[in-house]
Amino acid sequence: MARKVIVLGEIRDKALRNVSFEAIAAAKVLANGGEVVGILIGEKAANLASDMIAYGADRVVVAENEKFNHYTPDGYAQALMAVIEEEKPEGIVFGHTSLGKDLSPKIAAKLNAGLVSDVTAIEADGDNITFIRPIYSGKAFEKRVVTEGIMLVTVRPNNIAPLEKNEERTGKVASISVEIKDLRTIVKDVVRKAAEGVDLSEAKVIIAGGRGVKSAEGFKPLQELAEVLGGAVGASRGACDAGYCDYSMQIGQTGKVVTPDLYIACGISGAIQHLAGMSNSKVIVAINKDPEANIFKVADYGIVGDLFDVVPMLTEEFKKLKVLSF
Amino acid sequence: MNICVLIKRTFDTEEKIILTDGIIQEEGAEFIINPYDEYAIEEAIQIRDEQGGEVTAVMAGNEDGEKELRTALAMGADKAVLINLEEDVEDGDQWTTAKVLSTYLEGKNYDLILAGNVAIDGGSGQVGPRVAELLGIPYVTAITKLEIDGRKVKIERDVEGDVEVIEASLPLLVTAQQGLNEPRYPSLPGIMKAKRKPLEQLELDDLDLEEDDVEPKTKVLEIFLPPKKEAGKILKGELEDQAKELVSLLRSEANII
């Protein structure tokens, strides 16, 4: 049975986020040969529709309204519900991002539907779709199915491979006008605090520091390495609690759960709470002075040494590689 | 100010997950209040202490949850409600929990409902926003600062590291992100007092709900543990050579560059 599945494209800094392309790939699996419809909600969203099509959407519906310059649950829900009423999809896929986490339960409640959040893999067996998702912050996984009604899903960034971009694909782009009323929460300001560039949850490479970085300045060599690798800098709770960095950088059972291709843990002892947030990374490198540190148990590669010696050496070595790609 | 805090009982963050016959073994495990819910409780207590009113801690769970509710009372909540689903609900999902909680909250007219941003076990973060939607009130998730002035509310929320400044008004549901506050430990007098504070126990019947009304929309087929990692390679030799070797291993062996 083919299903019609819609995918919410998420716009940040005037571009679609990677996770939206991954969500399209997930939607294709759910659709089982059915139509995948991209939805773009934003102030000037229409020019991104072709990207959704190039990554596999069959067509795109665009809802533009000046009130969409900031995400609000009420505004986005009104737009999305208008599309849902029109399209009557059998599945909806969101990215498991700040926005997707915030909006998807509201839509699920409106539709009186189940929602499978933070999915890292999807198994399809004919009509049957099984979702795999981490529980206990990755200490275990569950296979979950939707037993009744429309399938709502959020997919974790970096886990489901997007389809190959094909600029030659074509599809219709339609726009709908949505009347937005009664926004009960209003965004007055957005203060940019996250490091410029790469977002932790979507980063392919993460350089993380623990208590071993010793100070806020101690993060500097980590930042330099991250820059060379096009990665993001994260931290353990120990480093955050010690005041070396902002809690927004924290990776762990409280904090962010990340699954980059490469995770380099610098001066992190490897408490179980930290491991819960990063142990599903594809390749883990540990740098620690203490050869007994727990982090070495989950590391693919370990260097026993002072991070202040090792990290700058790594930065130099990576710089020597002409082409870096992840 | 009439404040409600939704809390969940979870495994301690230190606990390892052990499967027996495909089921997570709970015997012998330490349980705690979900860490994000602790921020919610702390915030509720602080607001009550400033503005007056009452804090009610509510849990949908089983009878073991009394321990965590008593902890919330010991921290300073005024009363607690345990909706015991043990008899009636076998494998509820977030839809179930939200249905139960919102049915209980319906008509109670809380000015402010607080919850954790996410529970560290199920990890979906659905229940807060679902409950708000079912009650027809607005919500703000992952908050790191909350200021209430009359009915007006000013909030800071964490958006993947950036800070969004939000204005809203009561009634409102918010979910707590780390950084909102520093949850207190229950004091000894607090623990003594908590024993005498009211803790109401309810079942589905008391909410006029039937088992069919809370039938989940999703189902778990299987739980499994991540594959055990092989022991990694600890590099040897001069640090500089190790750095060289690592880069080359990442390239040739791990194939990620």
mmCIF file of N, CA and C in Angstrom, chain B residues 78-191:
data_model
loop_
_atom_site.group_PDB
_atom_site.id
_atom_site.type_symbol
_atom_site.label_atom_id
_atom_site.label_comp_id
_atom_site.label_asym_id
_atom_site.label_seq_id
_atom_site.Cartn_x
_atom_site.Cartn_y
_atom_site.Cartn_z
ATOM 1 N N ASP B 78 3.564 21.399 47.781
ATOM 2 C CA ASP B 78 2.577 21.394 48.852
ATOM 3 C C ASP B 78 1.774 20.107 48.893
ATOM 4 N N LYS B 79 1.442 19.596 47.725
ATOM 5 C CA LYS B 79 0.703 18.341 47.726
ATOM 6 C C LYS B 79 1.021 17.558 46.462
ATOM 7 N N ALA B 80 0.629 16.306 46.467
ATOM 8 C CA ALA B 80 1.007 15.438 45.347
ATOM 9 C C ALA B 80 -0.173 14.575 44.945
ATOM 10 N N VAL B 81 -0.175 14.218 43.665
ATOM 11 C CA VAL B 81 -1.216 13.347 43.137
ATOM 12 C C VAL B 81 -0.541 12.228 42.346
ATOM 13 N N LEU B 82 -0.858 11.001 42.684
ATOM 14 C CA LEU B 82 -0.323 9.855 41.948
ATOM 15 C C LEU B 82 -1.465 9.183 41.204
ATOM 16 N N ILE B 83 -1.387 9.209 39.893
ATOM 17 C CA ILE B 83 -2.394 8.510 39.100
ATOM 18 C C ILE B 83 -1.809 7.153 38.779
ATOM 19 N N ASN B 84 -2.311 6.158 39.462
ATOM 20 C CA ASN B 84 -1.733 4.820 39.392
ATOM 21 C C ASN B 84 -2.343 4.042 38.230
ATOM 22 N N LEU B 85 -1.514 3.782 37.223
ATOM 23 C CA LEU B 85 -2.015 3.131 36.009
ATOM 24 C C LEU B 85 -1.731 1.635 35.995
ATOM 25 N N GLU B 86 -1.082 1.163 37.036
ATOM 26 C CA GLU B 86 -0.559 -0.203 37.060
ATOM 27 C C GLU B 86 -1.622 -1.248 36.693
ATOM 28 N N GLU B 87 -2.794 -1.082 37.269
ATOM 29 C CA GLU B 87 -3.854 -2.080 37.079
ATOM 30 C C GLU B 87 -4.446 -2.034 35.668
ATOM 31 N N ASP B 88 -4.488 -0.828 35.093
ATOM 32 C CA ASP B 88 -5.316 -0.620 33.903
ATOM 33 C C ASP B 88 -4.542 -0.491 32.603
ATOM 34 N N VAL B 89 -3.319 -0.025 32.681
ATOM 35 C CA VAL B 89 -2.589 0.271 31.447
ATOM 36 C C VAL B 89 -1.326 -0.555 31.420
ATOM 37 N N GLU B 90 -1.171 -1.383 30.399
ATOM 38 C CA GLU B 90 0.001 -2.232 30.371
ATOM 39 C C GLU B 90 1.176 -1.537 29.681
ATOM 40 N N ASP B 91 0.953 -1.145 28.449
ATOM 41 C CA ASP B 91 2.045 -0.528 27.703
ATOM 42 C C ASP B 91 1.597 0.797 27.116
ATOM 43 N N GLY B 92 1.436 1.758 27.973
ATOM 44 C CA GLY B 92 1.010 3.070 27.491
ATOM 45 C C GLY B 92 2.104 3.729 26.685
ATOM 46 N N ASP B 93 1.732 4.639 25.807
ATOM 47 C CA ASP B 93 2.745 5.463 25.141
ATOM 48 C C ASP B 93 2.510 6.917 25.556
ATOM 49 N N GLN B 94 3.181 7.835 24.846
ATOM 50 C CA GLN B 94 3.074 9.240 25.243
ATOM 51 C C GLN B 94 1.652 9.750 25.057
ATOM 52 N N TRP B 95 0.960 9.185 24.069
ATOM 53 C CA TRP B 95 -0.441 9.556 23.866
ATOM 54 C C TRP B 95 -1.245 9.203 25.113
ATOM 55 N N THR B 96 -0.992 7.999 25.646
ATOM 56 C CA THR B 96 -1.692 7.535 26.842
ATOM 57 C C THR B 96 -1.438 8.474 28.021
ATOM 58 N N THR B 97 -0.157 8.730 28.280
ATOM 59 C CA THR B 97 0.204 9.551 29.436
ATOM 60 C C THR B 97 -0.418 10.943 29.324
ATOM 61 N N ALA B 98 -0.358 11.522 28.120
ATOM 62 C CA ALA B 98 -0.895 12.868 27.931
ATOM 63 C C ALA B 98 -2.412 12.868 28.121
ATOM 64 N N LYS B 99 -3.048 11.816 27.662
ATOM 65 C CA LYS B 99 -4.504 11.702 27.810
ATOM 66 C C LYS B 99 -4.887 11.637 29.293
ATOM 67 N N VAL B 100 -4.158 10.817 30.031
ATOM 68 C CA VAL B 100 -4.443 10.645 31.466
ATOM 69 C C VAL B 100 -4.206 11.963 32.212
ATOM 70 N N LEU B 101 -3.049 12.563 31.958
ATOM 71 C CA LEU B 101 -2.712 13.787 32.687
ATOM 72 C C LEU B 101 -3.675 14.921 32.340
ATOM 73 N N SER B 102 -3.984 15.062 31.052
ATOM 74 C CA SER B 102 -4.847 16.182 30.670
ATOM 75 C C SER B 102 -6.269 15.969 31.190
ATOM 76 N N THR B 103 -6.696 14.718 31.268
ATOM 77 C CA THR B 103 -8.022 14.453 31.833
ATOM 78 C C THR B 103 -8.046 14.866 33.306
ATOM 79 N N TYR B 104 -6.970 14.536 33.999
ATOM 80 C CA TYR B 104 -6.905 14.945 35.404
ATOM 81 C C TYR B 104 -6.874 16.481 35.538
ATOM 82 N N LEU B 105 -6.109 17.124 34.672
ATOM 83 C CA LEU B 105 -5.888 18.571 34.815
ATOM 84 C C LEU B 105 -7.075 19.395 34.317
ATOM 85 N N GLU B 106 -7.865 18.806 33.444
ATOM 86 C CA GLU B 106 -9.008 19.503 32.859
ATOM 87 C C GLU B 106 -9.885 20.100 33.971
ATOM 88 N N GLY B 107 -10.129 21.389 33.868
ATOM 89 C CA GLY B 107 -11.019 22.021 34.836
ATOM 90 C C GLY B 107 -10.362 22.407 36.148
ATOM 91 N N LYS B 108 -9.084 22.039 36.314
ATOM 92 C CA LYS B 108 -8.397 22.415 37.554
ATOM 93 C C LYS B 108 -7.905 23.863 37.518
ATOM 94 N N ASN B 109 -7.845 24.426 36.337
ATOM 95 C CA ASN B 109 -7.473 25.834 36.175
ATOM 96 C C ASN B 109 -6.146 26.229 36.809
ATOM 97 N N TYR B 110 -5.140 25.446 36.543
ATOM 98 C CA TYR B 110 -3.811 25.853 36.990
ATOM 99 C C TYR B 110 -3.354 27.069 36.189
ATOM 100 N N ASP B 111 -2.695 28.012 36.860
ATOM 101 C CA ASP B 111 -2.150 29.175 36.148
ATOM 102 C C ASP B 111 -0.920 28.763 35.345
ATOM 103 N N LEU B 112 -0.131 27.881 35.960
ATOM 104 C CA LEU B 112 1.136 27.498 35.348
ATOM 105 C C LEU B 112 1.345 25.999 35.542
ATOM 106 N N ILE B 113 1.680 25.330 34.452
ATOM 107 C CA ILE B 113 2.037 23.919 34.542
ATOM 108 C C ILE B 113 3.486 23.787 34.095
ATOM 109 N N LEU B 114 4.290 23.118 34.910
ATOM 110 C CA LEU B 114 5.695 22.907 34.537
ATOM 111 C C LEU B 114 5.946 21.418 34.359
ATOM 112 N N ALA B 115 6.849 21.112 33.452
ATOM 113 C CA ALA B 115 7.257 19.720 33.245
ATOM 114 C C ALA B 115 8.720 19.736 32.827
ATOM 115 N N GLY B 116 9.313 18.569 32.753
ATOM 116 C CA GLY B 116 10.679 18.482 32.240
ATOM 117 C C GLY B 116 10.646 18.566 30.716
ATOM 118 N N ASN B 117 11.737 19.011 30.150
ATOM 119 C CA ASN B 117 11.852 19.142 28.703
ATOM 120 C C ASN B 117 11.818 17.776 28.016
ATOM 121 N N VAL B 118 12.368 16.803 28.700
ATOM 122 C CA VAL B 118 12.421 15.454 28.141
ATOM 123 C C VAL B 118 12.664 14.502 29.310
ATOM 124 N N ALA B 119 12.195 13.275 29.211
ATOM 125 C CA ALA B 119 12.529 12.279 30.229
ATOM 126 C C ALA B 119 13.728 11.495 29.733
ATOM 127 N N ILE B 120 14.629 11.164 30.650
ATOM 128 C CA ILE B 120 15.883 10.557 30.204
ATOM 129 C C ILE B 120 15.718 9.073 29.877
ATOM 130 N N ASP B 121 14.538 8.514 30.112
ATOM 131 C CA ASP B 121 14.343 7.111 29.705
ATOM 132 C C ASP B 121 13.717 7.026 28.306
ATOM 133 N N GLY B 122 12.462 7.437 28.180
ATOM 134 C CA GLY B 122 11.794 7.359 26.868
ATOM 135 C C GLY B 122 12.346 8.376 25.890
ATOM 136 N N GLY B 123 12.708 9.539 26.391
ATOM 137 C CA GLY B 123 13.423 10.521 25.593
ATOM 138 C C GLY B 123 12.652 11.150 24.449
ATOM 139 N N SER B 124 11.333 11.180 24.529
ATOM 140 C CA SER B 124 10.597 11.734 23.386
ATOM 141 C C SER B 124 10.244 13.206 23.567
ATOM 142 N N GLY B 125 10.067 13.664 24.803
ATOM 143 C CA GLY B 125 9.698 15.061 25.035
ATOM 144 C C GLY B 125 8.313 15.420 24.522
ATOM 145 N N GLN B 126 7.447 14.438 24.415
ATOM 146 C CA GLN B 126 6.124 14.715 23.842
ATOM 147 C C GLN B 126 5.077 15.157 24.856
ATOM 148 N N VAL B 127 5.187 14.648 26.071
ATOM 149 C CA VAL B 127 4.044 14.732 26.972
ATOM 150 C C VAL B 127 3.677 16.180 27.332
ATOM 151 N N GLY B 128 4.671 17.020 27.608
ATOM 152 C CA GLY B 128 4.374 18.417 27.943
ATOM 153 C C GLY B 128 3.543 19.106 26.869
ATOM 154 N N PRO B 129 4.068 19.227 25.633
ATOM 155 C CA PRO B 129 3.298 19.897 24.580
ATOM 156 C C PRO B 129 1.954 19.225 24.296
ATOM 157 N N ARG B 130 1.899 17.924 24.357
ATOM 158 C CA ARG B 130 0.620 17.227 24.131
ATOM 159 C C ARG B 130 -0.413 17.647 25.175
ATOM 160 N N VAL B 131 0.010 17.666 26.440
ATOM 161 C CA VAL B 131 -0.920 18.034 27.513
ATOM 162 C C VAL B 131 -1.426 19.461 27.303
ATOM 163 N N ALA B 132 -0.510 20.373 26.970
ATOM 164 C CA ALA B 132 -0.916 21.772 26.741
ATOM 165 C C ALA B 132 -1.951 21.844 25.625
ATOM 166 N N GLU B 133 -1.677 21.138 24.540
ATOM 167 C CA GLU B 133 -2.603 21.169 23.402
ATOM 168 C C GLU B 133 -3.963 20.597 23.805
ATOM 169 N N LEU B 134 -3.960 19.512 24.556
ATOM 170 C CA LEU B 134 -5.225 18.891 24.970
ATOM 171 C C LEU B 134 -6.005 19.809 25.915
ATOM 172 N N LEU B 135 -5.260 20.615 26.700
ATOM 173 C CA LEU B 135 -5.933 21.545 27.612
ATOM 174 C C LEU B 135 -6.292 22.857 26.920
ATOM 175 N N GLY B 136 -5.788 23.023 25.706
ATOM 176 C CA GLY B 136 -6.069 24.260 24.978
ATOM 177 C C GLY B 136 -5.292 25.463 25.485
ATOM 178 N N ILE B 137 -4.141 25.219 26.105
ATOM 179 C CA ILE B 137 -3.307 26.342 26.554
ATOM 180 C C ILE B 137 -1.985 26.353 25.776
ATOM 181 N N PRO B 138 -1.337 27.520 25.690
ATOM 182 C CA PRO B 138 -0.054 27.578 24.973
ATOM 183 C C PRO B 138 1.070 26.943 25.786
ATOM 184 N N TYR B 139 2.168 26.651 25.099
ATOM 185 C CA TYR B 139 3.321 26.082 25.789
ATOM 186 C C TYR B 139 4.603 26.671 25.245
ATOM 187 N N VAL B 140 5.634 26.615 26.066
ATOM 188 C CA VAL B 140 6.987 26.971 25.632
ATOM 189 C C VAL B 140 7.906 25.881 26.151
ATOM 190 N N THR B 141 8.688 25.267 25.258
ATOM 191 C CA THR B 141 9.538 24.156 25.686
ATOM 192 C C THR B 141 10.984 24.623 25.909
ATOM 193 N N ALA B 142 11.696 23.835 26.659
ATOM 194 C CA ALA B 142 13.143 24.010 26.889
ATOM 195 C C ALA B 142 13.477 25.400 27.414
ATOM 196 N N ILE B 143 12.785 25.804 28.475
ATOM 197 C CA ILE B 143 13.021 27.161 28.995
ATOM 198 C C ILE B 143 14.222 27.192 29.929
ATOM 199 N N THR B 144 14.925 28.318 29.903
ATOM 200 C CA THR B 144 16.072 28.492 30.793
ATOM 201 C C THR B 144 15.884 29.683 31.730
ATOM 202 N N LYS B 145 14.781 30.444 31.528
ATOM 203 C CA LYS B 145 14.508 31.574 32.419
ATOM 204 C C LYS B 145 13.017 31.887 32.359
ATOM 205 N N LEU B 146 12.462 32.215 33.502
ATOM 206 C CA LEU B 146 11.016 32.456 33.568
ATOM 207 C C LEU B 146 10.761 33.637 34.495
ATOM 208 N N GLU B 147 10.097 34.658 33.986
ATOM 209 C CA GLU B 147 9.732 35.807 34.827
ATOM 210 C C GLU B 147 8.233 36.037 34.682
ATOM 211 N N ILE B 148 7.554 36.093 35.823
ATOM 212 C CA ILE B 148 6.102 36.270 35.793
ATOM 213 C C ILE B 148 5.759 37.608 36.438
ATOM 214 N N ASP B 149 5.000 38.426 35.684
ATOM 215 C CA ASP B 149 4.601 39.728 36.198
ATOM 216 C C ASP B 149 3.095 39.827 35.981
ATOM 217 N N GLY B 150 2.340 39.599 37.039
ATOM 218 C CA GLY B 150 0.882 39.537 36.889
ATOM 219 C C GLY B 150 0.519 38.334 36.034
ATOM 220 N N ARG B 151 -0.148 38.573 34.922
ATOM 221 C CA ARG B 151 -0.476 37.464 34.012
ATOM 222 C C ARG B 151 0.542 37.368 32.877
ATOM 223 N N LYS B 152 1.435 38.329 32.780
ATOM 224 C CA LYS B 152 2.415 38.351 31.693
ATOM 225 C C LYS B 152 3.634 37.496 32.048
ATOM 226 N N VAL B 153 4.128 36.802 31.055
ATOM 227 C CA VAL B 153 5.270 35.924 31.288
ATOM 228 C C VAL B 153 6.359 36.229 30.272
ATOM 229 N N LYS B 154 7.575 36.370 30.764
ATOM 230 C CA LYS B 154 8.716 36.542 29.875
ATOM 231 C C LYS B 154 9.625 35.327 30.059
ATOM 232 N N ILE B 155 9.983 34.752 28.935
ATOM 233 C CA ILE B 155 10.699 33.474 28.992
ATOM 234 C C ILE B 155 11.937 33.509 28.106
ATOM 235 N N GLU B 156 12.974 32.851 28.560
ATOM 236 C CA GLU B 156 14.082 32.551 27.647
ATOM 237 C C GLU B 156 14.068 31.055 27.402
ATOM 238 N N ARG B 157 14.198 30.672 26.121
ATOM 239 C CA ARG B 157 14.254 29.239 25.841
ATOM 240 C C ARG B 157 15.485 28.899 25.013
ATOM 241 N N ASP B 158 15.940 27.685 25.208
ATOM 242 C CA ASP B 158 17.141 27.223 24.525
ATOM 243 C C ASP B 158 16.750 26.641 23.174
ATOM 244 N N VAL B 159 17.315 27.213 22.122
ATOM 245 C CA VAL B 159 17.071 26.677 20.782
ATOM 246 C C VAL B 159 18.418 26.239 20.223
ATOM 247 N N GLU B 160 18.790 25.018 20.525
ATOM 248 C CA GLU B 160 20.058 24.467 20.056
ATOM 249 C C GLU B 160 21.220 25.411 20.335
ATOM 250 N N GLY B 161 21.211 25.948 21.528
ATOM 251 C CA GLY B 161 22.322 26.790 21.950
ATOM 252 C C GLY B 161 22.023 28.277 21.872
ATOM 253 N N ASP B 162 21.160 28.688 20.956
ATOM 254 C CA ASP B 162 20.747 30.088 20.921
ATOM 255 C C ASP B 162 19.644 30.321 21.953
ATOM 256 N N VAL B 163 19.444 31.603 22.266
ATOM 257 C CA VAL B 163 18.412 31.928 23.251
ATOM 258 C C VAL B 163 17.289 32.695 22.577
ATOM 259 N N GLU B 164 16.086 32.188 22.715
ATOM 260 C CA GLU B 164 14.914 32.876 22.196
ATOM 261 C C GLU B 164 14.213 33.555 23.359
ATOM 262 N N VAL B 165 13.880 34.824 23.183
ATOM 263 C CA VAL B 165 13.141 35.546 24.222
ATOM 264 C C VAL B 165 11.668 35.538 23.808
ATOM 265 N N ILE B 166 10.833 35.013 24.657
ATOM 266 C CA ILE B 166 9.424 34.789 24.330
ATOM 267 C C ILE B 166 8.531 35.547 25.298
ATOM 268 N N GLU B 167 7.455 36.100 24.771
ATOM 269 C CA GLU B 167 6.428 36.666 25.637
ATOM 270 C C GLU B 167 5.150 35.857 25.492
ATOM 271 N N ALA B 168 4.530 35.617 26.611
ATOM 272 C CA ALA B 168 3.280 34.864 26.616
ATOM 273 C C ALA B 168 2.485 35.300 27.833
ATOM 274 N N SER B 169 1.323 34.729 28.017
ATOM 275 C CA SER B 169 0.601 35.025 29.253
ATOM 276 C C SER B 169 0.006 33.748 29.830
ATOM 277 N N LEU B 170 -0.356 33.842 31.091
ATOM 278 C CA LEU B 170 -0.918 32.698 31.798
ATOM 279 C C LEU B 170 -2.375 32.507 31.357
ATOM 280 N N PRO B 171 -2.908 31.336 31.388
ATOM 281 C CA PRO B 171 -2.270 30.067 31.763
ATOM 282 C C PRO B 171 -1.322 29.558 30.688
ATOM 283 N N LEU B 172 -0.339 28.806 31.135
ATOM 284 C CA LEU B 172 0.754 28.422 30.251
ATOM 285 C C LEU B 172 1.374 27.127 30.767
ATOM 286 N N LEU B 173 1.886 26.326 29.833
ATOM 287 C CA LEU B 173 2.685 25.166 30.212
ATOM 288 C C LEU B 173 4.112 25.403 29.711
ATOM 289 N N VAL B 174 5.082 25.157 30.570
ATOM 290 C CA VAL B 174 6.479 25.294 30.147
ATOM 291 C C VAL B 174 7.224 24.005 30.472
ATOM 292 N N THR B 175 8.248 23.695 29.672
ATOM 293 C CA THR B 175 9.096 22.551 30.013
ATOM 294 C C THR B 175 10.513 23.047 30.281
ATOM 295 N N ALA B 176 11.110 22.458 31.334
ATOM 296 C CA ALA B 176 12.365 22.972 31.875
ATOM 297 C C ALA B 176 13.574 22.371 31.177
ATOM 298 N N GLN B 177 14.485 23.237 30.811
ATOM 299 C CA GLN B 177 15.772 22.833 30.251
ATOM 300 C C GLN B 177 16.834 23.026 31.334
ATOM 301 N N GLN B 178 17.924 22.286 31.206
ATOM 302 C CA GLN B 178 19.044 22.482 32.120
ATOM 303 C C GLN B 178 19.479 23.944 32.085
ATOM 304 N N GLY B 179 19.861 24.482 33.238
ATOM 305 C CA GLY B 179 20.270 25.886 33.289
ATOM 306 C C GLY B 179 19.177 26.777 33.842
ATOM 307 N N LEU B 180 17.955 26.241 33.960
ATOM 308 C CA LEU B 180 16.845 27.040 34.489
ATOM 309 C C LEU B 180 17.114 27.448 35.922
ATOM 310 N N ASN B 181 17.656 26.542 36.700
ATOM 311 C CA ASN B 181 17.949 26.807 38.113
ATOM 312 C C ASN B 181 18.835 25.692 38.637
ATOM 313 N N GLU B 182 19.097 25.742 39.915
ATOM 314 C CA GLU B 182 19.895 24.700 40.560
ATOM 315 C C GLU B 182 18.981 24.000 41.562
ATOM 316 N N PRO B 183 18.453 22.818 41.227
ATOM 317 C CA PRO B 183 17.486 22.193 42.128
ATOM 318 C C PRO B 183 18.067 21.943 43.515
ATOM 319 N N ARG B 184 17.264 22.207 44.542
ATOM 320 C CA ARG B 184 17.722 22.012 45.914
ATOM 321 C C ARG B 184 17.662 20.524 46.275
ATOM 322 N N TYR B 185 18.455 20.161 47.280
ATOM 323 C CA TYR B 185 18.300 18.842 47.875
ATOM 324 C C TYR B 185 17.253 18.962 48.968
ATOM 325 N N PRO B 186 16.436 17.938 49.169
ATOM 326 C CA PRO B 186 15.474 18.009 50.259
ATOM 327 C C PRO B 186 16.214 18.124 51.587
ATOM 328 N N SER B 187 15.753 19.018 52.455
ATOM 329 C CA SER B 187 16.373 19.153 53.778
ATOM 330 C C SER B 187 15.746 18.108 54.701
ATOM 331 N N LEU B 188 16.416 17.858 55.837
ATOM 332 C CA LEU B 188 15.871 16.888 56.778
ATOM 333 C C LEU B 188 14.486 17.318 57.272
ATOM 334 N N PRO B 189 14.324 18.579 57.727
ATOM 335 C CA PRO B 189 12.961 19.007 58.116
ATOM 336 C C PRO B 189 11.980 18.882 56.951
ATOM 337 N N GLY B 190 12.459 19.141 55.734
ATOM 338 C CA GLY B 190 11.611 19.002 54.549
ATOM 339 C C GLY B 190 11.128 17.569 54.387
ATOM 340 N N ILE B 191 12.046 16.627 54.622
ATOM 341 C CA ILE B 191 11.697 15.205 54.491
ATOM 342 C C ILE B 191 10.677 14.813 55.563
#
